[in-house]
């Protein structure tokens, strides 16, 4: 039976993180929306004050003698990410202890690599000018120099979240373009390594507290041991295993961001409507509700569905179960729900919802990215359809 009661430690953690979101993130939310690319100094102060070094995903949980779960690191992570994103999703992404690359490290790194890179704020660079949704089309190369036993990386990466402020970047590159997906591997490149340069910062619609960078790699040499996963190129097996394992872990995180920002918008809207005299009775039949009441309740229900789907996807990771289908379902649902909810809230709030007086317009802008990065809504639908129908990539493109 699925039990979605959070463990006491998860609930306790949520309260702490909620205090951080409310006390530190939310008060500076508008400032960093206005001051795009500024370093969010408050976050660095918090990390130092609280002694936070890592904000781990965790690899799963061991059951006790009765078969009950004793910890739930992945459920706890999505619960916390929802809270932080409720405070501000852009600031959450800029939190200098955990980037998307950290999930790649958690998912596929060896013990030694986890010890070396686990405490570094790490971005993830897959997308290129000619490769977005089709990750297998990447052209960045990694070649081994047998004399020095170093990898030499060459290529261009774009739209790298935290590519500027992070301490390291997980870079996806091919060992041999003619071998397709099987030859695509990921490499940890520490900032300051000669040959890695940030060439551009994007100006964006939303999540403006989070930097989004273009990165060029020119004869960038990194130690042999910085490759994540095996350097072998399997002849027949599908490659990109590390990338896909990363997505299985990061997609629930993005879904949690979507739910957090949408919940912020919905709670705010409800408060304002209640101040206008609206009430939200849950015990009357549907036909007795007016449009505003019905719309608000439908949105609440949609977010609850998204949250439960997401807790299921994260919970499967805690049980060390493969969750590709469930992670894509959760992300597809949450990204879409958040986009619709935040837009509808602006509508229900009237002109002030559209004004910069309130944060509702910002939440609407912030939410859109959750339906884009880590695989767009359309790509999630493809993954879901392939999984359910048992179709290969070539059969369903
Ligand atoms: C703010 C921001 C932050 C980002 N952060 C990162 C990051 O940290 N690391 C990183 O590597 N990338 C990052 N990205 C890139 C992001 O992951 C890609 O933009 C996304 O995967 C889509 O790729 P694309 O932009 O090339 O669009 P395309 O692949 O060109 O897609 C364009 C449109 O076509 C649709 N489409 C594409 N293929 C299909 C298909 N087969 N069937 C149906 N529809 C399809 C897509 O859904 C989309 O709507 C970021 C992007 C943004 C905007």
Short mmCIF file of C-alpha atoms and ligand atoms in Angstrom, two decimals:
data_model
loop_
_atom_site.label_atom_id
_atom_site.label_comp_id
_atom_site.label_asym_id
_atom_site.label_seq_id
_atom_site.Cartn_x
_atom_site.Cartn_y
_atom_site.Cartn_z
CA UNK A 1 0.00 0.00 0.00
CA UNK A 2 1.25 3.51 -0.75
CA UNK A 3 1.52 5.60 2.39
CA UNK A 4 1.99 9.29 1.76
CA UNK A 5 2.25 10.36 5.34
CA UNK A 6 5.60 12.13 5.60
CA UNK A 7 8.10 10.81 8.12
CA UNK A 8 8.43 13.08 11.20
CA UNK A 9 11.97 14.09 10.14
CA UNK A 10 10.71 15.13 6.68
CA UNK A 11 7.93 17.17 8.23
CA UNK A 12 10.37 18.79 10.65
CA UNK A 13 12.73 19.60 7.77
CA UNK A 14 9.85 21.12 5.84
CA UNK A 15 9.08 23.52 8.72
CA UNK A 16 12.71 24.71 8.78
CA UNK A 17 12.91 25.15 5.04
CA UNK A 18 9.57 26.93 5.05
CA UNK A 19 10.99 29.44 7.56
CA UNK A 20 13.95 30.02 5.21
CA UNK A 21 11.65 30.50 2.22
CA UNK A 22 9.44 32.92 4.13
CA UNK A 23 12.12 34.82 6.01
CA UNK A 24 14.95 34.98 3.46
CA UNK A 25 13.69 34.22 -0.05
CA UNK A 26 10.35 35.98 -0.25
CA UNK A 27 11.47 39.40 1.10
CA UNK A 28 14.11 39.75 -1.66
CA UNK A 29 12.03 38.16 -4.40
CA UNK A 30 11.22 41.38 -6.25
CA UNK A 31 14.71 42.83 -5.77
CA UNK A 32 16.40 39.97 -7.64
CA UNK A 33 13.70 39.96 -10.30
CA UNK A 34 14.66 43.60 -10.94
CA UNK A 35 18.41 43.00 -10.58
CA UNK A 36 18.94 40.10 -12.95
CA UNK A 37 22.38 38.44 -12.71
CA UNK A 38 23.17 39.92 -9.26
CA UNK A 39 24.62 37.32 -6.94
CA UNK A 40 21.99 36.52 -4.27
CA UNK A 41 24.28 37.40 -1.37
CA UNK A 42 21.66 36.46 1.24
CA UNK A 43 21.96 32.83 0.13
CA UNK A 44 25.72 32.76 0.63
CA UNK A 45 25.25 34.30 4.09
CA UNK A 46 22.67 31.63 4.99
CA UNK A 47 24.93 28.81 3.77
CA UNK A 48 27.75 30.14 5.92
CA UNK A 49 25.58 30.83 8.98
CA UNK A 50 23.86 27.45 8.92
CA UNK A 51 26.96 25.52 7.89
CA UNK A 52 25.11 24.01 4.93
CA UNK A 53 27.49 22.28 2.58
CA UNK A 54 25.36 19.82 0.72
CA UNK A 55 21.67 19.47 0.12
CA UNK A 56 21.70 15.85 -0.85
CA UNK A 57 19.38 13.88 -3.03
CA UNK A 58 20.25 10.60 -1.33
CA UNK A 59 20.35 7.24 -3.00
CA UNK A 60 17.48 5.52 -1.25
CA UNK A 61 16.40 4.33 2.13
CA UNK A 62 16.84 1.06 4.04
CA UNK A 63 13.69 -0.38 5.64
CA UNK A 64 13.63 -1.27 9.35
CA UNK A 65 12.92 -4.78 10.73
CA UNK A 66 9.15 -4.33 10.08
CA UNK A 67 9.79 -3.31 6.48
CA UNK A 68 8.97 0.32 7.23
CA UNK A 69 10.95 3.13 5.66
CA UNK A 70 13.39 4.85 8.02
CA UNK A 71 14.29 7.81 5.84
CA UNK A 72 13.06 9.29 2.57
CA UNK A 73 15.78 11.55 1.13
CA UNK A 74 14.17 11.95 -2.28
CA UNK A 75 10.67 12.65 -0.95
CA UNK A 76 12.23 15.06 1.52
CA UNK A 77 14.10 16.81 -1.31
CA UNK A 78 10.94 17.47 -3.35
CA UNK A 79 9.04 18.57 -0.23
CA UNK A 80 11.83 21.07 0.54
CA UNK A 81 12.13 22.23 -3.07
CA UNK A 82 8.41 22.98 -3.14
CA UNK A 83 8.77 25.10 -0.01
CA UNK A 84 11.81 26.99 -1.32
CA UNK A 85 10.10 27.57 -4.67
CA UNK A 86 7.07 28.87 -2.82
CA UNK A 87 9.50 31.48 -1.43
CA UNK A 88 11.05 32.19 -4.85
CA UNK A 89 11.83 29.64 -7.55
CA UNK A 90 14.59 31.71 -9.19
CA UNK A 91 16.34 32.22 -5.86
CA UNK A 92 15.93 28.51 -5.12
CA UNK A 93 17.76 27.71 -8.36
CA UNK A 94 20.57 30.08 -7.34
CA UNK A 95 21.01 28.37 -3.95
CA UNK A 96 24.79 27.83 -3.96
CA UNK A 97 24.82 24.28 -2.65
CA UNK A 98 22.78 22.38 -5.18
CA UNK A 99 22.54 22.76 -8.96
CA UNK A 100 21.15 20.43 -11.60
CA UNK A 101 24.64 18.95 -12.00
CA UNK A 102 24.54 17.79 -8.37
CA UNK A 103 21.70 15.46 -9.30
CA UNK A 104 23.86 14.00 -12.08
CA UNK A 105 26.63 13.45 -9.53
CA UNK A 106 24.22 11.89 -7.02
CA UNK A 107 22.76 9.65 -9.73
CA UNK A 108 25.88 8.32 -11.46
CA UNK A 109 29.13 9.30 -9.70
CA UNK A 110 31.41 6.85 -7.90
CA UNK A 111 32.01 7.14 -4.14
CA UNK A 112 35.35 8.83 -4.80
CA UNK A 113 33.76 11.34 -7.21
CA UNK A 114 30.95 12.06 -4.76
CA UNK A 115 33.57 12.85 -2.12
CA UNK A 116 35.44 15.11 -4.56
CA UNK A 117 32.52 16.95 -6.15
CA UNK A 118 29.52 16.41 -3.85
CA UNK A 119 29.97 19.68 -1.94
CA UNK A 120 30.45 21.82 -5.07
CA UNK A 121 27.61 23.87 -6.50
CA UNK A 122 27.37 22.20 -9.93
CA UNK A 123 25.47 23.17 -13.07
CA UNK A 124 24.56 20.82 -15.92
CA UNK A 125 25.31 21.57 -19.57
CA UNK A 126 23.59 19.42 -22.16
CA UNK A 127 21.88 21.91 -24.51
CA UNK A 128 23.79 23.24 -27.54
CA UNK A 129 22.91 25.61 -30.38
CA UNK A 130 21.95 22.56 -32.49
CA UNK A 131 20.69 20.19 -29.77
CA UNK A 132 17.87 20.81 -27.28
CA UNK A 133 15.06 18.29 -26.93
CA UNK A 134 17.06 15.86 -29.03
CA UNK A 135 19.89 15.43 -26.56
CA UNK A 136 21.48 12.72 -28.75
CA UNK A 137 22.34 15.40 -31.35
CA UNK A 138 25.04 17.01 -29.20
CA UNK A 139 28.36 17.70 -30.94
CA UNK A 140 30.64 18.67 -28.04
CA UNK A 141 33.53 16.20 -28.14
CA UNK A 142 35.70 14.54 -25.51
CA UNK A 143 38.95 12.98 -26.65
CA UNK A 144 41.42 11.13 -24.46
CA UNK A 145 45.04 12.27 -24.62
CA UNK A 146 46.85 8.96 -23.99
CA UNK A 147 50.08 10.76 -23.11
CA UNK A 148 48.70 12.82 -20.24
CA UNK A 149 45.62 10.64 -19.51
CA UNK A 150 43.42 13.73 -19.70
CA UNK A 151 40.13 14.32 -21.51
CA UNK A 152 40.15 17.23 -23.96
CA UNK A 153 36.73 18.87 -24.33
CA UNK A 154 35.65 21.07 -27.24
CA UNK A 155 32.23 22.56 -27.97
CA UNK A 156 29.59 25.12 -27.05
CA UNK A 157 26.84 24.82 -24.44
CA UNK A 158 23.92 27.22 -24.11
CA UNK A 159 21.19 27.92 -21.52
CA UNK A 160 23.17 26.51 -18.62
CA UNK A 161 21.32 27.23 -15.37
CA UNK A 162 23.84 28.62 -12.83
CA UNK A 163 26.55 28.32 -15.49
CA UNK A 164 28.00 31.60 -14.22
CA UNK A 165 27.75 31.35 -10.41
CA UNK A 166 28.37 27.59 -10.04
CA UNK A 167 31.70 26.08 -8.99
CA UNK A 168 31.64 23.22 -11.51
CA UNK A 169 29.68 22.09 -14.55
CA UNK A 170 28.67 18.58 -15.62
CA UNK A 171 29.24 18.69 -19.39
CA UNK A 172 27.70 16.18 -21.82
CA UNK A 173 30.01 15.28 -24.69
CA UNK A 174 30.43 12.53 -27.25
CA UNK A 175 33.44 10.21 -27.40
CA UNK A 176 32.59 9.24 -30.98
CA UNK A 177 29.77 10.92 -32.91
CA UNK A 178 29.42 7.93 -35.28
CA UNK A 179 28.51 5.66 -32.33
CA UNK A 180 25.37 7.66 -31.47
CA UNK A 181 23.83 7.75 -28.01
CA UNK A 182 26.09 5.05 -26.60
CA UNK A 183 29.10 7.35 -26.93
CA UNK A 184 27.60 10.27 -25.02
CA UNK A 185 29.17 10.66 -21.59
CA UNK A 186 29.21 13.28 -18.85
CA UNK A 187 32.28 14.99 -17.40
CA UNK A 188 32.78 17.22 -14.38
CA UNK A 189 34.61 20.42 -15.31
CA UNK A 190 35.65 22.60 -12.41
CA UNK A 191 35.48 26.35 -12.89
CA UNK A 192 38.87 27.91 -13.34
CA UNK A 193 40.08 25.02 -15.50
CA UNK A 194 41.86 26.57 -18.52
CA UNK A 195 39.69 26.32 -21.64
CA UNK A 196 36.22 26.80 -20.08
CA UNK A 197 34.75 30.28 -20.59
CA UNK A 198 31.36 31.81 -19.86
CA UNK A 199 30.57 33.83 -23.00
CA UNK A 200 27.03 35.13 -22.42
CA UNK A 201 24.31 35.62 -19.81
CA UNK A 202 20.67 35.41 -20.96
CA UNK A 203 18.06 38.07 -20.16
CA UNK A 204 14.91 36.13 -19.35
CA UNK A 205 11.16 36.28 -18.90
CA UNK A 206 11.26 34.69 -15.43
CA UNK A 207 13.52 33.06 -12.83
CA UNK A 208 15.70 36.14 -13.20
CA UNK A 209 17.54 35.53 -9.90
CA UNK A 210 19.00 32.43 -11.53
CA UNK A 211 21.77 33.02 -14.08
CA UNK A 212 21.55 31.24 -17.43
CA UNK A 213 24.86 31.12 -19.26
CA UNK A 214 26.50 30.13 -22.53
CA UNK A 215 29.77 28.27 -22.11
CA UNK A 216 32.53 27.58 -24.60
CA UNK A 217 35.00 24.71 -24.15
CA UNK A 218 38.23 25.10 -26.10
CA UNK A 219 40.80 22.36 -25.65
CA UNK A 220 39.66 22.16 -22.04
CA UNK A 221 41.74 19.46 -20.32
CA UNK A 222 40.34 17.62 -17.33
CA UNK A 223 41.62 14.62 -15.36
CA UNK A 224 40.65 11.13 -16.60
CA UNK A 225 38.73 10.47 -13.36
CA UNK A 226 36.30 13.33 -14.03
CA UNK A 227 34.18 11.16 -16.33
CA UNK A 228 30.91 10.15 -14.66
CA UNK A 229 30.03 6.51 -15.27
CA UNK A 230 31.88 4.11 -17.52
CA UNK A 231 34.10 5.32 -20.40
CA UNK A 232 33.16 2.18 -22.37
CA UNK A 233 31.08 2.67 -25.51
CA UNK A 234 28.70 -0.27 -25.66
CA UNK A 235 28.06 -1.52 -29.19
CA UNK A 236 24.35 -2.29 -29.02
CA UNK A 237 23.09 -0.92 -25.71
CA UNK A 238 21.42 2.51 -25.61
CA UNK A 239 23.86 5.07 -24.31
CA UNK A 240 22.98 8.25 -22.47
CA UNK A 241 22.21 6.05 -19.48
CA UNK A 242 23.72 8.58 -17.10
CA UNK A 243 21.71 11.41 -18.64
CA UNK A 244 18.47 9.54 -18.40
CA UNK A 245 19.17 8.45 -14.82
CA UNK A 246 19.82 12.12 -14.11
CA UNK A 247 16.49 13.13 -15.61
CA UNK A 248 14.69 10.49 -13.54
CA UNK A 249 16.11 12.25 -10.49
CA UNK A 250 15.83 15.89 -11.63
CA UNK A 251 12.35 15.83 -13.14
CA UNK A 252 10.62 15.40 -9.74
CA UNK A 253 12.70 18.40 -8.61
CA UNK A 254 11.41 20.53 -11.46
CA UNK A 255 7.86 19.34 -10.76
CA UNK A 256 8.33 20.43 -7.14
CA UNK A 257 9.42 23.89 -8.35
CA UNK A 258 6.26 24.12 -10.46
CA UNK A 259 4.03 23.13 -7.54
CA UNK A 260 5.80 25.57 -5.19
CA UNK A 261 5.46 28.62 -7.40
CA UNK A 262 1.84 27.78 -8.30
CA UNK A 263 0.97 27.25 -4.64
CA UNK A 264 2.43 30.67 -3.82
CA UNK A 265 0.20 32.24 -6.44
CA UNK A 266 -2.90 30.29 -5.42
CA UNK A 267 -2.53 31.00 -1.70
CA UNK A 268 -2.00 34.69 -2.35
CA UNK A 269 -5.03 34.86 -4.67
CA UNK A 270 -7.21 33.03 -2.16
CA UNK A 271 -6.21 35.47 0.57
CA UNK A 272 -7.06 38.47 -1.62
CA UNK A 273 -10.39 36.97 -2.68
CA UNK A 274 -11.31 36.16 0.92
CA UNK A 275 -10.57 39.77 1.82
CA UNK A 276 -13.06 40.71 -0.92
CA UNK A 277 -15.71 38.57 0.80
CA UNK A 278 -15.38 35.30 -1.14
CA UNK A 279 -15.66 32.07 0.80
CA UNK A 280 -14.61 28.61 -0.36
CA UNK A 281 -17.01 26.00 1.03
CA UNK A 282 -15.83 22.46 0.33
CA UNK A 283 -19.04 20.78 1.47
CA UNK A 284 -21.57 22.11 -1.01
CA UNK A 285 -22.44 20.63 -4.37
CA UNK A 286 -20.72 21.88 -7.48
CA UNK A 287 -23.74 23.59 -9.02
CA UNK A 288 -24.07 25.87 -5.97
CA UNK A 289 -20.58 27.31 -6.45
CA UNK A 290 -19.95 30.42 -8.48
CA UNK A 291 -17.29 30.64 -11.20
CA UNK A 292 -14.55 32.02 -8.94
CA UNK A 293 -15.14 29.42 -6.21
CA UNK A 294 -15.24 26.55 -8.68
CA UNK A 295 -12.14 27.74 -10.52
CA UNK A 296 -10.15 28.11 -7.29
CA UNK A 297 -11.15 24.64 -6.10
CA UNK A 298 -10.29 23.06 -9.44
CA UNK A 299 -6.85 24.67 -9.28
CA UNK A 300 -6.30 23.43 -5.72
CA UNK A 301 -7.29 19.92 -6.80
CA UNK A 302 -4.93 20.08 -9.80
CA UNK A 303 -1.99 21.04 -7.62
CA UNK A 304 -2.83 18.29 -5.14
CA UNK A 305 -2.86 15.74 -7.99
CA UNK A 306 0.49 17.06 -9.24
CA UNK A 307 1.98 16.84 -5.73
CA UNK A 308 0.80 13.25 -5.18
CA UNK A 309 2.14 12.17 -8.59
CA UNK A 310 5.43 13.81 -7.73
CA UNK A 311 5.70 12.25 -4.29
CA UNK A 312 5.11 8.89 -5.97
CA UNK A 313 7.98 9.51 -8.44
CA UNK A 314 10.33 10.62 -5.62
CA UNK A 315 9.18 7.83 -3.34
CA UNK A 316 10.11 5.26 -6.01
CA UNK A 317 13.66 6.64 -6.02
CA UNK A 318 13.76 6.12 -2.25
CA UNK A 319 12.73 2.51 -2.86
CA UNK A 320 15.44 2.23 -5.57
CA UNK A 321 12.80 1.55 -8.23
CA UNK A 322 13.05 2.75 -11.82
CA UNK A 323 10.79 5.80 -12.12
CA UNK A 324 11.29 7.18 -15.66
CA UNK A 325 7.58 6.95 -16.49
CA UNK A 326 6.41 8.32 -13.14
CA UNK A 327 8.97 11.18 -13.19
CA UNK A 328 7.81 12.25 -16.65
CA UNK A 329 4.13 12.00 -15.66
CA UNK A 330 4.81 14.16 -12.59
CA UNK A 331 6.75 16.78 -14.53
CA UNK A 332 4.25 16.92 -17.40
CA UNK A 333 1.35 17.38 -14.99
CA UNK A 334 3.06 19.87 -12.66
CA UNK A 335 4.58 22.04 -15.41
CA UNK A 336 1.27 22.37 -17.20
CA UNK A 337 -0.74 22.88 -14.00
CA UNK A 338 1.62 25.59 -12.74
CA UNK A 339 1.51 27.50 -16.03
CA UNK A 340 -2.29 27.44 -16.07
CA UNK A 341 -2.76 28.15 -12.35
CA UNK A 342 -0.44 31.17 -12.23
CA UNK A 343 -2.01 32.62 -15.37
CA UNK A 344 -5.54 32.14 -14.03
CA UNK A 345 -4.58 33.74 -10.71
CA UNK A 346 -3.44 36.90 -12.53
CA UNK A 347 -6.80 36.90 -14.30
CA UNK A 348 -8.81 36.48 -11.07
CA UNK A 349 -6.86 39.23 -9.31
CA UNK A 350 -7.77 41.75 -12.01
CA UNK A 351 -5.52 44.70 -12.96
CA UNK A 352 -3.50 44.49 -9.73
CA UNK A 353 -2.64 40.92 -10.64
CA UNK A 354 -1.02 42.26 -13.78
CA UNK A 355 0.72 45.10 -11.96
CA UNK A 356 4.18 44.86 -10.40
CA UNK A 357 2.57 45.94 -7.11
CA UNK A 358 2.11 42.25 -6.33
CA UNK A 359 4.19 39.18 -7.16
CA UNK A 360 1.37 37.41 -9.06
CA UNK A 361 2.65 38.61 -12.45
CA UNK A 362 6.15 37.42 -11.52
CA UNK A 363 4.90 33.97 -10.52
CA UNK A 364 3.18 33.72 -13.90
CA UNK A 365 6.49 34.53 -15.64
CA UNK A 366 8.50 32.23 -13.32
CA UNK A 367 6.26 29.20 -13.77
CA UNK A 368 6.71 28.84 -17.56
CA UNK A 369 10.25 27.48 -17.32
CA UNK A 370 9.05 24.44 -15.37
CA UNK A 371 7.31 23.27 -18.56
CA UNK A 372 10.49 23.81 -20.61
CA UNK A 373 13.74 22.71 -18.96
CA UNK A 374 14.62 19.10 -18.14
CA UNK A 375 12.45 18.17 -21.11
CA UNK A 376 9.48 20.18 -22.38
CA UNK A 377 5.89 19.15 -21.73
CA UNK A 378 5.73 17.70 -25.27
CA UNK A 379 8.87 15.63 -24.70
CA UNK A 380 7.43 14.27 -21.43
CA UNK A 381 4.35 13.17 -23.40
CA UNK A 382 6.62 11.30 -25.82
CA UNK A 383 8.47 9.58 -22.97
CA UNK A 384 5.17 8.64 -21.32
CA UNK A 385 3.67 7.31 -24.57
CA UNK A 386 6.81 5.26 -25.37
CA UNK A 387 6.82 3.76 -21.88
CA UNK A 388 3.13 2.89 -21.86
CA UNK A 389 3.00 1.56 -25.43
CA UNK A 390 6.37 -0.17 -25.27
CA UNK A 391 7.58 1.78 -28.34
CA UNK A 392 11.24 2.55 -28.99
CA UNK A 393 12.57 6.04 -29.76
CA UNK A 394 12.70 5.19 -33.44
CA UNK A 395 9.08 4.03 -33.46
CA UNK A 396 7.73 7.17 -31.77
CA UNK A 397 9.62 10.43 -32.46
C1 LIG B 1 15.90 29.39 -18.51
C2 LIG B 1 16.41 28.13 -19.10
C3 LIG B 1 17.27 27.34 -18.36
C4 LIG B 1 17.80 26.17 -18.92
N1 LIG B 1 18.70 25.43 -18.20
C5 LIG B 1 19.34 24.39 -18.80
C6 LIG B 1 20.41 23.71 -18.13
O1 LIG B 1 20.74 23.98 -16.97
N2 LIG B 1 21.08 22.76 -18.82
C7 LIG B 1 20.76 22.41 -20.11
O2 LIG B 1 21.42 21.55 -20.67
N3 LIG B 1 19.73 23.01 -20.74
C8 LIG B 1 19.02 24.01 -20.13
N4 LIG B 1 18.00 24.66 -20.78
C9 LIG B 1 17.63 24.23 -22.11
C10 LIG B 1 16.32 23.47 -22.11
O3 LIG B 1 16.48 22.22 -21.49
C11 LIG B 1 15.88 23.38 -23.58
O4 LIG B 1 15.50 24.68 -23.98
C12 LIG B 1 14.73 22.42 -23.76
O5 LIG B 1 15.17 21.11 -23.54
C13 LIG B 1 14.14 22.51 -25.16
O6 LIG B 1 15.12 22.43 -26.13
P1 LIG B 1 15.21 23.54 -27.28
O7 LIG B 1 15.18 24.86 -26.63
O8 LIG B 1 16.31 23.23 -28.20
O9 LIG B 1 13.85 23.41 -28.05
P2 LIG B 1 13.50 22.45 -29.26
O10 LIG B 1 13.97 21.07 -28.98
O11 LIG B 1 13.94 23.12 -30.52
O12 LIG B 1 11.94 22.46 -29.17
C14 LIG B 1 11.13 23.57 -29.59
C15 LIG B 1 9.67 23.16 -29.41
O13 LIG B 1 9.39 21.97 -30.18
C16 LIG B 1 8.87 20.95 -29.34
N5 LIG B 1 9.40 19.65 -29.78
C17 LIG B 1 10.69 19.31 -30.00
N6 LIG B 1 10.79 18.02 -30.38
C18 LIG B 1 9.52 17.53 -30.40
C19 LIG B 1 8.96 16.24 -30.70
N7 LIG B 1 9.72 15.21 -31.06
N8 LIG B 1 7.63 16.12 -30.60
C20 LIG B 1 6.82 17.16 -30.23
N9 LIG B 1 7.30 18.39 -29.94
C21 LIG B 1 8.62 18.57 -30.01
C22 LIG B 1 9.38 21.28 -27.95
O14 LIG B 1 8.54 20.73 -26.95
C23 LIG B 1 9.33 22.80 -27.96
O15 LIG B 1 8.04 23.24 -27.66
C24 LIG B 1 17.42 25.79 -20.24
C25 LIG B 1 16.51 26.57 -20.95
C26 LIG B 1 16.01 27.72 -20.42
C27 LIG B 1 15.05 28.56 -21.23
#
